[in-house]
Amino acid sequence: MLHQLLAESARATIVIATLAIAAAPALAQDAPQPATELAPEEAAGDAIVVTGMIAEAQAASIREKRLAPNLVDVAAADAVGRFPDQNSAAALSRLPAVAVQRDQGQERYIQIRGAPNRWTSVMIDGVPMIGVDEGGDTRAFRFDAVPAVLLSSMVINKSLTPEIPADAIVANVDLRTWSPLERKGLHVVGDLGYGFMDLGKGEQRQGSLRVSWANDSFGIVLGGSHYRRKQLTDNREVGAYDAPSSATDTTFGPTEFDIRQYEIERWNNGLFGGIEYEPVAGQRIWAKAIFTEFNDDEQRNQYELRLDRAASGTRNLDSGSLVGVPMRGTFNYGEYRNRNYIGAIGGDYSTDSGLTANVRLNYARTDNTSYLPLVQSSTSGTNSPSLTYDRSNPLYPIVTLYNTVLNGAALARGTTQLSSFNQTTLNNAGTIYIAARQRTVSDSYTVKADISQKFDRLTLSAGGMYADRTIAGNNFSTANVAAVGALGATVGQPFNVNSFVTDTPWDTGMPLGFTLNYVDNRAMRAALDTLLPKLTAAGLYNPANDVPLTDRYNQREKTLAGYVMVSADMDNLLLTGGVRVEHYRLNNSGTVVSAGIATPLSASRSTTDLFPSINARFTASDDLVLRLSGQRGVSRPAYGAIRVGASINDTNSPGTITGGNPGLAPEYTWGVDGSVEYYLPGNGLISIAAFHRWVDNVFYQNAQVVGSDVFDVPGIDRSGYLLTSTFNGQNGRLYGVELALQQQFTFLPGPLDGLGFQGNITFLDGQFDTQVINGVQNKGVAFQGMSDTIWNASLYYEKHGLSARVSYQWRSDWLDSLGGFGSGESRKSYGNLDVSLRYAVNDTFTLFADAANLTNETYVAYQDTLAQPTEVEQIGSRYMFGVRFNF
């Protein structure tokens, strides 16, 4: 009842305030003249380009935050270079209420305010971008594909203004690229670095170069960056645990031990170019092009001890003694690729009379592909080892292997203890190839225009945007299987999985109880690439079946948006409000398959929504700024989740469907934000901010009745079938408090006056309710990705050319996968300690040393409690040394 009352109050407040701001012109014309006025160069929203010390970058960020009409957090340019961050996700994680999701230890997605990553939208130079991930399961933007060195600043808009696209429930991130006209003359900036990973001693290297030249009217910039690292990733997993019969049941245990190590080579490349021409002050035309790519070549060495398939024995959560445990090996040399191609042209116009206008035309293509050619085989009979295990430390079960012998017709544990597993005993005849493929391509054309007129104390703004996007792809597909071990000899290309075992032992930091050697995945991949065309020619394998029709989707979405906005400056109070209208249309096509019969289907939808917003900034004194804002936002379903493609069984009662949910409605939210910001002497800041979001139609996974005719075909009504897919829940609430402090201790006596601190802590809470299905409703379900506490702290020292910073990031446990509500996978809290050192040899050259993840953090996922870990991963620390140059 309280949340409902607050929600209705918030909605009424936003609507009333929006109407009130529209009436502000009459009030503003009669208002007294302000005592002071911002200089043109201090106008909020101007690009901030900083190439100085930590304190200078911090000052630029604080300056933009203070002048912004809405609630923002800013990472200025040089702040990126003074952390050991290779991509924009890592750099953004230094800001308040920002957490990161890592893959193999590398930052990929960001989560702001504990919300699902789909609730944050992204712009590049003010033009909206959409994310394309592996399988289209989310619209979240992949930040690991955007090198941080290509950017001049990154702005997190935590409250929206009408010119910002509405598809941002908790925040919008604006990634700003370099402008060549910011600096006159010829300038060259870059860095070269080389280092190593502690685990496996793989190399890492980086390099960047940006060259710009400009005179009073013309500027050009070219830039590029490269980062590469070779790493080992230790990984231990448990596929599942037996379901206990009661809360005190200790007879259940793990169903398997999954022992993995990945040999990974990852690299990011970025290219950037821009031309700007400003023949007259205030009249500028420009063109920019950006290319970024993320590449990951992954070798998998994986062995699964399938405990639940043992011939005999006992097992529980703490220990086990088993006979004839099948060992399954899985290997691959796979490739992940993500590429972004962005081209934009535009013009900006402004006059001394306060009129400004700008136009942007943008094309963006994102291509995300994955290919993991998995080779899999298992042991059988006496080749399956017997074992005992000890889970005194649940993170690192210790397994003792024994030989397996025949006792009559039954298998029995032998007397020989094995120090290693014989990896050449896999059943080659049963070796299979699993074609694991995914590709999603998005093409987007965007036109955006804005115009504003500033009067005495009033600024009127309006604008529009049209975006036309096509999305074609498939979910991650693993349906096609070929029996390569048995069929290789048939086509004259024998394939023996056991022949690729090497004499090189794993370089691992995790205890196990026995040893393993590496498999030559590259040679195995080469043999597989030679074998598959021969199997195809013989009719034994059909690559066209790698991606089932039911996994494919083909969509086109068009968004036509317009807005009006009024900004009224009433002495110490700045009110900015208005309304945005978005007309959204989606054409959605795919294929359903039932009893082997494929039927093309399509679904379309069209909606028109209003998104009001208002922001109030009150300057109580020279040092104190108060903010209050309200807004409405939206989060639209991901491509894979909303796809028409599905597999249907018409013979079940009721019939069953597994696939997308074309009837999935967008998530809508009303929200309020407030903050108190106290600006300290010496470019310091202490602030507290609070927010609340009321969300309708929250996405979650479930199985329930279709309830529509979207899957119907002539003669078959499937509206009552049971669909396993993504659905809309009911009410959701997300709220939190953020505290931040930035301060250089210039008041201390030398040499301590070079010390400074930057830190923040966020407290979060939130949950949602599912639909009522057969009288049952799950209430208070946690949001995916929400840690209830996130904090960052950096202590730095900067003086006499030395710049040193120690940084620590920490987040508490969070839900990673909804699973079946109660059996979902959670992630354990972790912290990362980083150290950065810089020494300016002169005005041109700076030496640097970076050390990341010095705590050698272990990343843990678990089921229900930490006594049931499902994944334990470790990548070790990493070190980089090099030089930065600027002339």
XYZ file of N, CA, C and O in Angstrom, residues 177-182 217-221 274-278 284-288:
84
model
N 33.470 11.446 -27.772
C 34.739 11.279 -28.469
C 35.465 12.620 -28.568
O 34.917 13.684 -28.292
N 36.706 12.552 -29.017
C 37.564 13.736 -29.068
C 37.127 14.712 -30.161
O 36.707 14.317 -31.235
N 37.273 15.999 -29.855
C 37.029 17.068 -30.822
C 38.359 17.724 -31.173
O 39.044 18.254 -30.295
N 38.769 17.732 -32.460
C 40.083 18.281 -32.810
C 40.194 19.780 -32.594
O 41.304 20.306 -32.442
N 39.077 20.512 -32.595
C 39.140 21.955 -32.425
C 39.355 22.374 -30.967
O 39.443 23.572 -30.684
N 39.416 21.388 -30.054
C 39.652 21.728 -28.654
C 41.064 22.278 -28.438
O 41.306 23.025 -27.503
N 39.888 27.558 -37.711
C 38.622 27.170 -38.349
C 38.555 25.695 -38.762
O 37.461 25.208 -39.048
N 39.671 25.001 -38.791
C 39.658 23.632 -39.301
C 40.461 22.724 -38.377
O 41.534 23.105 -37.887
N 39.936 21.530 -38.139
C 40.650 20.580 -37.295
C 40.455 19.165 -37.786
O 39.417 18.815 -38.365
N 41.466 18.355 -37.575
C 41.409 16.954 -37.968
C 42.081 16.122 -36.888
O 43.064 16.547 -36.280
N 41.521 14.941 -36.621
C 42.086 14.055 -35.625
C 42.027 12.633 -36.153
O 41.059 12.234 -36.803
N 38.194 12.138 -37.232
C 37.214 13.218 -37.233
C 37.725 14.447 -37.940
O 38.921 14.757 -37.912
N 36.818 15.148 -38.613
C 37.119 16.416 -39.277
C 36.082 17.432 -38.828
O 34.884 17.128 -38.799
N 36.537 18.610 -38.473
C 35.621 19.676 -38.069
C 36.000 20.969 -38.785
O 37.191 21.273 -38.951
N 34.973 21.708 -39.189
C 35.197 22.974 -39.907
C 34.264 24.010 -39.306
O 33.043 23.823 -39.251
N 34.865 25.112 -38.845
C 34.104 26.184 -38.226
C 34.562 27.516 -38.827
O 35.404 28.220 -38.255
N 29.492 25.250 -37.159
C 30.434 24.141 -37.295
C 29.788 22.964 -38.013
O 28.650 22.614 -37.744
N 30.544 22.365 -38.926
C 30.137 21.090 -39.512
C 31.245 20.082 -39.237
O 32.417 20.447 -39.101
N 30.862 18.829 -39.147
C 31.842 17.826 -38.748
C 31.456 16.453 -39.284
O 30.305 16.204 -39.671
N 32.445 15.579 -39.290
C 32.229 14.172 -39.654
C 33.145 13.319 -38.794
O 34.302 13.690 -38.550
N 32.627 12.176 -38.345
C 33.401 11.287 -37.496
C 33.174 9.848 -37.924
O 32.102 9.487 -38.395
